XYZ file of C-alpha atoms in Angstrom:
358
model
C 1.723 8.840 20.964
C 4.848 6.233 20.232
C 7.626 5.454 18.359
C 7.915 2.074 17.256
C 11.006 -0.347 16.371
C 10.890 -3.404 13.880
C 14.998 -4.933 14.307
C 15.877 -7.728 12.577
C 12.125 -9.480 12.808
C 11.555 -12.802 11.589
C 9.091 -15.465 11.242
C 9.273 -18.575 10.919
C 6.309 -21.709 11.748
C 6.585 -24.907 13.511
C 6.693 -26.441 9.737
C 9.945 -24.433 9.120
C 8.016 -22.212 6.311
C 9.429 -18.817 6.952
C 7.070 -16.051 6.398
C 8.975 -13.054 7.178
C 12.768 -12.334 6.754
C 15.153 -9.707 8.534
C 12.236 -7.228 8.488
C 13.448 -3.421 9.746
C 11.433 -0.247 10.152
C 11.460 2.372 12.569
C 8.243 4.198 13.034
C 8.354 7.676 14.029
C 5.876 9.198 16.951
C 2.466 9.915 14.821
C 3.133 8.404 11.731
C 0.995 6.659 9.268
C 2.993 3.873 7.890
C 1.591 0.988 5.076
C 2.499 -2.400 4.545
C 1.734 -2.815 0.850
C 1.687 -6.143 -1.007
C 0.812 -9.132 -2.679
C -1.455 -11.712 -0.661
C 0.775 -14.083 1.300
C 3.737 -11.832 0.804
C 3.713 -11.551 4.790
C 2.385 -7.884 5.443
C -0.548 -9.070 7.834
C 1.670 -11.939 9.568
C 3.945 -8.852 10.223
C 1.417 -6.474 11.843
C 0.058 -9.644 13.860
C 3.211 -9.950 15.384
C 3.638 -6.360 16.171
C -0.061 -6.497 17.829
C 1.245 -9.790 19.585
C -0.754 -11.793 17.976
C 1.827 -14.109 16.634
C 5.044 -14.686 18.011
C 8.664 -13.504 16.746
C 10.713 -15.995 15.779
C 13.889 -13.540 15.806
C 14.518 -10.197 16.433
C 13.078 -7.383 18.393
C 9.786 -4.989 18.679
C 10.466 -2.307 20.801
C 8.013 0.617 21.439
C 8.848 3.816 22.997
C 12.424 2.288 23.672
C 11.277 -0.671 25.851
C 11.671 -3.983 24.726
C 8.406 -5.429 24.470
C 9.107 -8.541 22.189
C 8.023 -11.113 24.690
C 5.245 -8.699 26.304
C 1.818 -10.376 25.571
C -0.968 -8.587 23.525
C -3.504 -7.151 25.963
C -0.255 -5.530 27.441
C 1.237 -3.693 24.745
C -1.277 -0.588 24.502
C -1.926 -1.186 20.996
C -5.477 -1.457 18.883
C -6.706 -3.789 16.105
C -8.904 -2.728 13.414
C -9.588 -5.611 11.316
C -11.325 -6.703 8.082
C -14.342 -8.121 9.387
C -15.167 -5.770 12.135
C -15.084 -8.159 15.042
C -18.419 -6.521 16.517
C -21.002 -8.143 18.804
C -23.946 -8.105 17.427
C -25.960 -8.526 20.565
C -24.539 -5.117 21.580
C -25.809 -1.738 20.868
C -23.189 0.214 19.002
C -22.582 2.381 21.892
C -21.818 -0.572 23.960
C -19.337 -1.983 21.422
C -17.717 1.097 21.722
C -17.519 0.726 25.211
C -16.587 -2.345 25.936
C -13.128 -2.515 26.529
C -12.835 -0.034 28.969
C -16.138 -1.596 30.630
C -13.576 -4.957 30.763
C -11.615 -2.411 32.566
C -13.996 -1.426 34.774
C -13.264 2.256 33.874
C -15.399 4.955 35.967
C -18.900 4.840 33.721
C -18.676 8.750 33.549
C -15.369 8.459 31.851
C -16.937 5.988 29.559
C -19.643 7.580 28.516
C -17.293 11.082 27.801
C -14.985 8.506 25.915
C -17.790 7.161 23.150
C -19.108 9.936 23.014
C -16.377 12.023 21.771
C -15.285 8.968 19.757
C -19.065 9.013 18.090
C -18.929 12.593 17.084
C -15.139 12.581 15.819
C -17.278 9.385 13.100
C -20.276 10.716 12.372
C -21.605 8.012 14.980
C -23.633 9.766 17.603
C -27.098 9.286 16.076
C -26.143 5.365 15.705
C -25.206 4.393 19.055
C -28.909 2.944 20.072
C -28.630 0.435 17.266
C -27.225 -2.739 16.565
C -24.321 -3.761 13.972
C -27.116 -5.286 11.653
C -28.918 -2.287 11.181
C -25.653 -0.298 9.761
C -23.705 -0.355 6.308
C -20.700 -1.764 6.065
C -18.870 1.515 6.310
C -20.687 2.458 9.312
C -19.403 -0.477 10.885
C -16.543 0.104 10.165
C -16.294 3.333 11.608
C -17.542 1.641 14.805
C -14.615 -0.514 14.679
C -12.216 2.232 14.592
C -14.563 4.090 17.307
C -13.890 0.883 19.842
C -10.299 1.410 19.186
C -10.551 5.284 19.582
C -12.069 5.303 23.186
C -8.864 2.814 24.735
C -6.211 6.039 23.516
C -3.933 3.415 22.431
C 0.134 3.843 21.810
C -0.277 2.679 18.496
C -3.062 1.931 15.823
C -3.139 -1.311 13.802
C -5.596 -1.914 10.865
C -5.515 -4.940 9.307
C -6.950 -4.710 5.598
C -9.902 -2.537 6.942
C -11.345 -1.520 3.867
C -11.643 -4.963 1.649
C -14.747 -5.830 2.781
C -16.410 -2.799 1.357
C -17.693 -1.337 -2.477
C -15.870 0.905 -4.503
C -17.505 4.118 -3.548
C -17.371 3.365 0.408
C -13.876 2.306 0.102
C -12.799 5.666 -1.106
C -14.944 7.358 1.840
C -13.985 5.291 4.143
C -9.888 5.968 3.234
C -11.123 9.620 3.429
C -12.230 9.308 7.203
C -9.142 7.419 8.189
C -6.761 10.077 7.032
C -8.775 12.532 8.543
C -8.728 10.913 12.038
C -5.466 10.459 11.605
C -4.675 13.917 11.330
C -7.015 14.934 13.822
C -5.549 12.306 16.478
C -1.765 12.647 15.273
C -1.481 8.771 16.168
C 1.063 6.249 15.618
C -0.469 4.008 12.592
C 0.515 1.129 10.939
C -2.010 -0.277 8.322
C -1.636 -3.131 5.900
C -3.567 -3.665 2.713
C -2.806 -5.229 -0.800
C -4.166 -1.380 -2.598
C -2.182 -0.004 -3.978
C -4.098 3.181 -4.281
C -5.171 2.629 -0.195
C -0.989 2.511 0.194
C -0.256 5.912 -2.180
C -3.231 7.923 -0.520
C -2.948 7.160 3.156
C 0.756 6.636 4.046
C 3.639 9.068 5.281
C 5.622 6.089 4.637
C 5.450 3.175 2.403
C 6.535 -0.769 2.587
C 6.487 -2.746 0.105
C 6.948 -6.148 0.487
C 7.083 -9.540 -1.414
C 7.439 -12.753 -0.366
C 8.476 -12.362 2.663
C 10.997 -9.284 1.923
C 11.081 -5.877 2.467
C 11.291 -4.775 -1.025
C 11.652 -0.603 -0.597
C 10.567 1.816 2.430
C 10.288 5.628 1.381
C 7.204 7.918 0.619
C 4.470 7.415 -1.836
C 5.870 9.945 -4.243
C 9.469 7.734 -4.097
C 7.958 4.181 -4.853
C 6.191 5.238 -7.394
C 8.967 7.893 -8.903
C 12.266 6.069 -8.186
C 11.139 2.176 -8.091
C 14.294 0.299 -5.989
C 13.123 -2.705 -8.460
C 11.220 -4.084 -11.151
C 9.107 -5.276 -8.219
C 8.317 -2.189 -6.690
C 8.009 -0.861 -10.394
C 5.671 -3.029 -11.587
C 3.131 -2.845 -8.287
C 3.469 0.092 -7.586
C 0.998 2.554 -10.396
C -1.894 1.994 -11.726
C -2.171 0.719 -14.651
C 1.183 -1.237 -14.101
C 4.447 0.067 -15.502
C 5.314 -1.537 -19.103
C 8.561 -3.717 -19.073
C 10.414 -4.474 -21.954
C 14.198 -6.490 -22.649
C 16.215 -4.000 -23.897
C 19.699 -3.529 -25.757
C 22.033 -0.915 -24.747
C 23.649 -0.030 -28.398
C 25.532 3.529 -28.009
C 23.358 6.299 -27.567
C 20.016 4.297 -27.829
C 18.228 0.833 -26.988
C 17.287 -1.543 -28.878
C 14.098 -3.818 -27.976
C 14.445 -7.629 -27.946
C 11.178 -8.666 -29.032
C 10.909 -5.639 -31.371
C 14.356 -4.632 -32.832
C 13.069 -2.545 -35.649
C 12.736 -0.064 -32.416
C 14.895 1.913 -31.351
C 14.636 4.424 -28.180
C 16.941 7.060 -28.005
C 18.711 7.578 -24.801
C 19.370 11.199 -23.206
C 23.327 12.210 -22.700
C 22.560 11.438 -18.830
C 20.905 8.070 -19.598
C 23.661 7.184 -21.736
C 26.590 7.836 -19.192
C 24.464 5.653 -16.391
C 24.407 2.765 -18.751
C 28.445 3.088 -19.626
C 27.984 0.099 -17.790
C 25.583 -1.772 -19.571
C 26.691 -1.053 -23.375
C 26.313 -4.281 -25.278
C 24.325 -6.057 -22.640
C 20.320 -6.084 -22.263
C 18.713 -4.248 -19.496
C 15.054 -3.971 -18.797
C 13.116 -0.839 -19.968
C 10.285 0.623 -17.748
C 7.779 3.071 -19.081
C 4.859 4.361 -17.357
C 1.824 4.440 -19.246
C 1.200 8.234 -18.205
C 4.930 8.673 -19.293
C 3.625 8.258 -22.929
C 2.183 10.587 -25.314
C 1.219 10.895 -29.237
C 3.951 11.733 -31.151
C 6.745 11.157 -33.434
C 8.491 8.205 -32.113
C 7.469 4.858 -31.765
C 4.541 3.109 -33.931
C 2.097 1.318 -32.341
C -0.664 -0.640 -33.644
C -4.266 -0.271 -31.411
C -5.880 -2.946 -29.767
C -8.455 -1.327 -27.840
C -8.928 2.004 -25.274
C -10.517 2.133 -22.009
C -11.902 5.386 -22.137
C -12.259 6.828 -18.457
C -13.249 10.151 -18.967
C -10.268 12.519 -18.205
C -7.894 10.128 -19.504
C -8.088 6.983 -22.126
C -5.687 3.788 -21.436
C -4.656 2.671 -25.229
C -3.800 -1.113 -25.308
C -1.673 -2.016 -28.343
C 1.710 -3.545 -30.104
C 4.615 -2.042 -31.095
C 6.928 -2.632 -33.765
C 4.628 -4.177 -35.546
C 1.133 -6.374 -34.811
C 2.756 -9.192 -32.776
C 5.308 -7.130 -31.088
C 5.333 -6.101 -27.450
C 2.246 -4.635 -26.013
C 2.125 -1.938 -24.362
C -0.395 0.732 -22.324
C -0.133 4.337 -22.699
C -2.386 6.544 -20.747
C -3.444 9.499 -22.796
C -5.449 12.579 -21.861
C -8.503 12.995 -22.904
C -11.043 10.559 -24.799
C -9.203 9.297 -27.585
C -10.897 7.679 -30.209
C -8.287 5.180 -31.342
C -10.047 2.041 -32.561
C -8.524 -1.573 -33.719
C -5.982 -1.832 -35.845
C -5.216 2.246 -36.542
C -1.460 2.735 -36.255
C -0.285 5.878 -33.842
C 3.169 7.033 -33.338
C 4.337 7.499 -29.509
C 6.715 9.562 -27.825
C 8.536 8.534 -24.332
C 8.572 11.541 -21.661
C 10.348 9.260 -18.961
C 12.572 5.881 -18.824
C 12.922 3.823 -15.786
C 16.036 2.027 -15.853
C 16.333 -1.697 -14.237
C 19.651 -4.657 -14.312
C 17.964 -7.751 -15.801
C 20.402 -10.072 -13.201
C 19.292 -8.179 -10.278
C 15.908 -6.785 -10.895
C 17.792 -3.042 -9.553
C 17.606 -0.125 -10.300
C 19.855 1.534 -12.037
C 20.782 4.902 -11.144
């Protein structure tokens, strides 16, 4: 398919707002890459310029090694799959699916071969007599991505496909995506605000806010070795508990809850030589906690969910911190009982910085 280069790309409006600073990525040939994010932290203004859509203020896009910065959209081999579909719905589906390459004026034999194939890869070819109307909103979707199937682009660009859909066709949806991904091995860069869309689908994750590349690595690295509080806190569902912390020897002390104290491992201890006397932010993952001896915590409420139960509470007391530990199984924890936790994992942040701290 293509390789794709992002150097030094900014953006910037007529009004002088800058939506996008010194962004850098280099997609590799057949990867699945996601821009993950806040709204308005500048993840869809980035794809749009990639598509050509919007124009670069600075810096360079390059695909396949050729400059292509200035090259205008319906030159650059790309195609858009966006929120809303962007079908006509005086068309039959087939004829959506064909209508680029009937702009074209491709052979009509080659069409037809084109949908076709494009159809049965979806799960389309019964639907191709009908009109947008008379399909679900995942089905039109699929057409969307069939449309950009049949023009063989260099590179794939889907803009927030899956918002517009529920809960359960979201998750099928996602399913299909990755699957045609795999079966097409093509060149995909996909932006959504999901974090569970960004964790399932990507080879490669960005996560940006504000305007700012925040960290670029694989799900399994955002989400196990956070560059920031940022990334930690967006990054896992439910969100990663923070809390102002006091290095103090071999242990830290909480801010807003100083009767407690977390004991640090010998490893810990050295990477905060650093720190000792100063505060530092804590991170704890809610599926990093389980019952036991440790730290008390007074219940709030659970969210049982069946496998798991998400306990809300305080610790150190009623009006200390809160905090949410995931716990396996349906726990039966109700208001006010007190439970004792135990950390399995730390995550480890400077409070001047917002770094990691390794």
């Amino acid at each position: 398919m293509a390789e794709l280069s992002l150097q030094h790309i900014d953006k910037i409006y007529d009004n002088n707002v800058q939506a996008v600073f010194d962004f850098n990525l280099d997609v590799k040939d057949g990867e699945l890459i996601v821009l993950v994010g806040p709204s308005g932290c500048g993840k869809s203004t980035t794809l749009r310029m990639v598509a050509g859509l919007e124009d670069i203020s600075k810096g360079h896009l390059f695909l396949d090694g050729k400059d292509i910065t200035q090259t205008p959209a319906k030159d650059r081999d790309m195609a858009m799959v966006f929120q809303n579909y962007a079908l006509y719905g005086h068309m039959t589906i087939y004829e959506n699916m064909a209508f680029s390459l009937t702009l074209r004026k491709e052979n009509p034999n080659v069409i037809h071969k084109k949908v076709l194939a494009a159809a049965e890869i979806l799960g389309l070819t019964s639907q191709l007599n009908k009109k947008p109307n008379q399909l679900s909103g995942g089905q039109r979707q699929r057409v969307a991505m069939g449309r950009s199937i049949v023009r063989s682009p260099k590179v794939f660009l889907f803009d927030e496909p899956l918002s517009n859909l529920d809960a359960k066709l979201r998750g099928a949806t996602r399913r299909e995506i990755l699957l045609l991904h795999k079966r097409l091995k093509a060149t995909m860069l996909y932006v959504t605000h999901d974090q569970t869309e960004a964790l399932t689908l990507a080879d490669r994750i960005v996560c940006m806010s504000m305007g700012y590349v925040q960290q670029v690595g694989t799900p399994l690295e955002l989400y196990d070795a956070p560059a920031n509080i940022f990334v930690a806190s967006f990054i896992g569902l439910p969100p990663m508990n923070l809390f102002d912390a006091k290095v103090a020897g071999d242990e830290l002390i909480l801010e807003d809850a100083q009767s407690v104290h977390v004991a640090l491992t010998p490893e810990e201890k050295q990477t905060l030589a650093a720190y000792q006397g100063k505060t530092i932010v804590l991170g704890i993952r809610p599926e990093n906690i389980e019952e036991g001896p440790g730290i008390p915590m007074t219940v709030s409420n659970n969210e049982n969910l069946g496998m798991n139960t998400l306990v809300y509470g305080n610790i150190g007391g009623p009006g200390g911190p809160k905090v949410c530990a995931k716990l396996k199984g349906w726990v039966g924890h109700t208001f006010g009982d007190q439970v004792q936790l135990t950390i399995k994992r730390k995550h480890l942040f400077d409070k001047e910085t917002t770094n990691a701290i390794r």
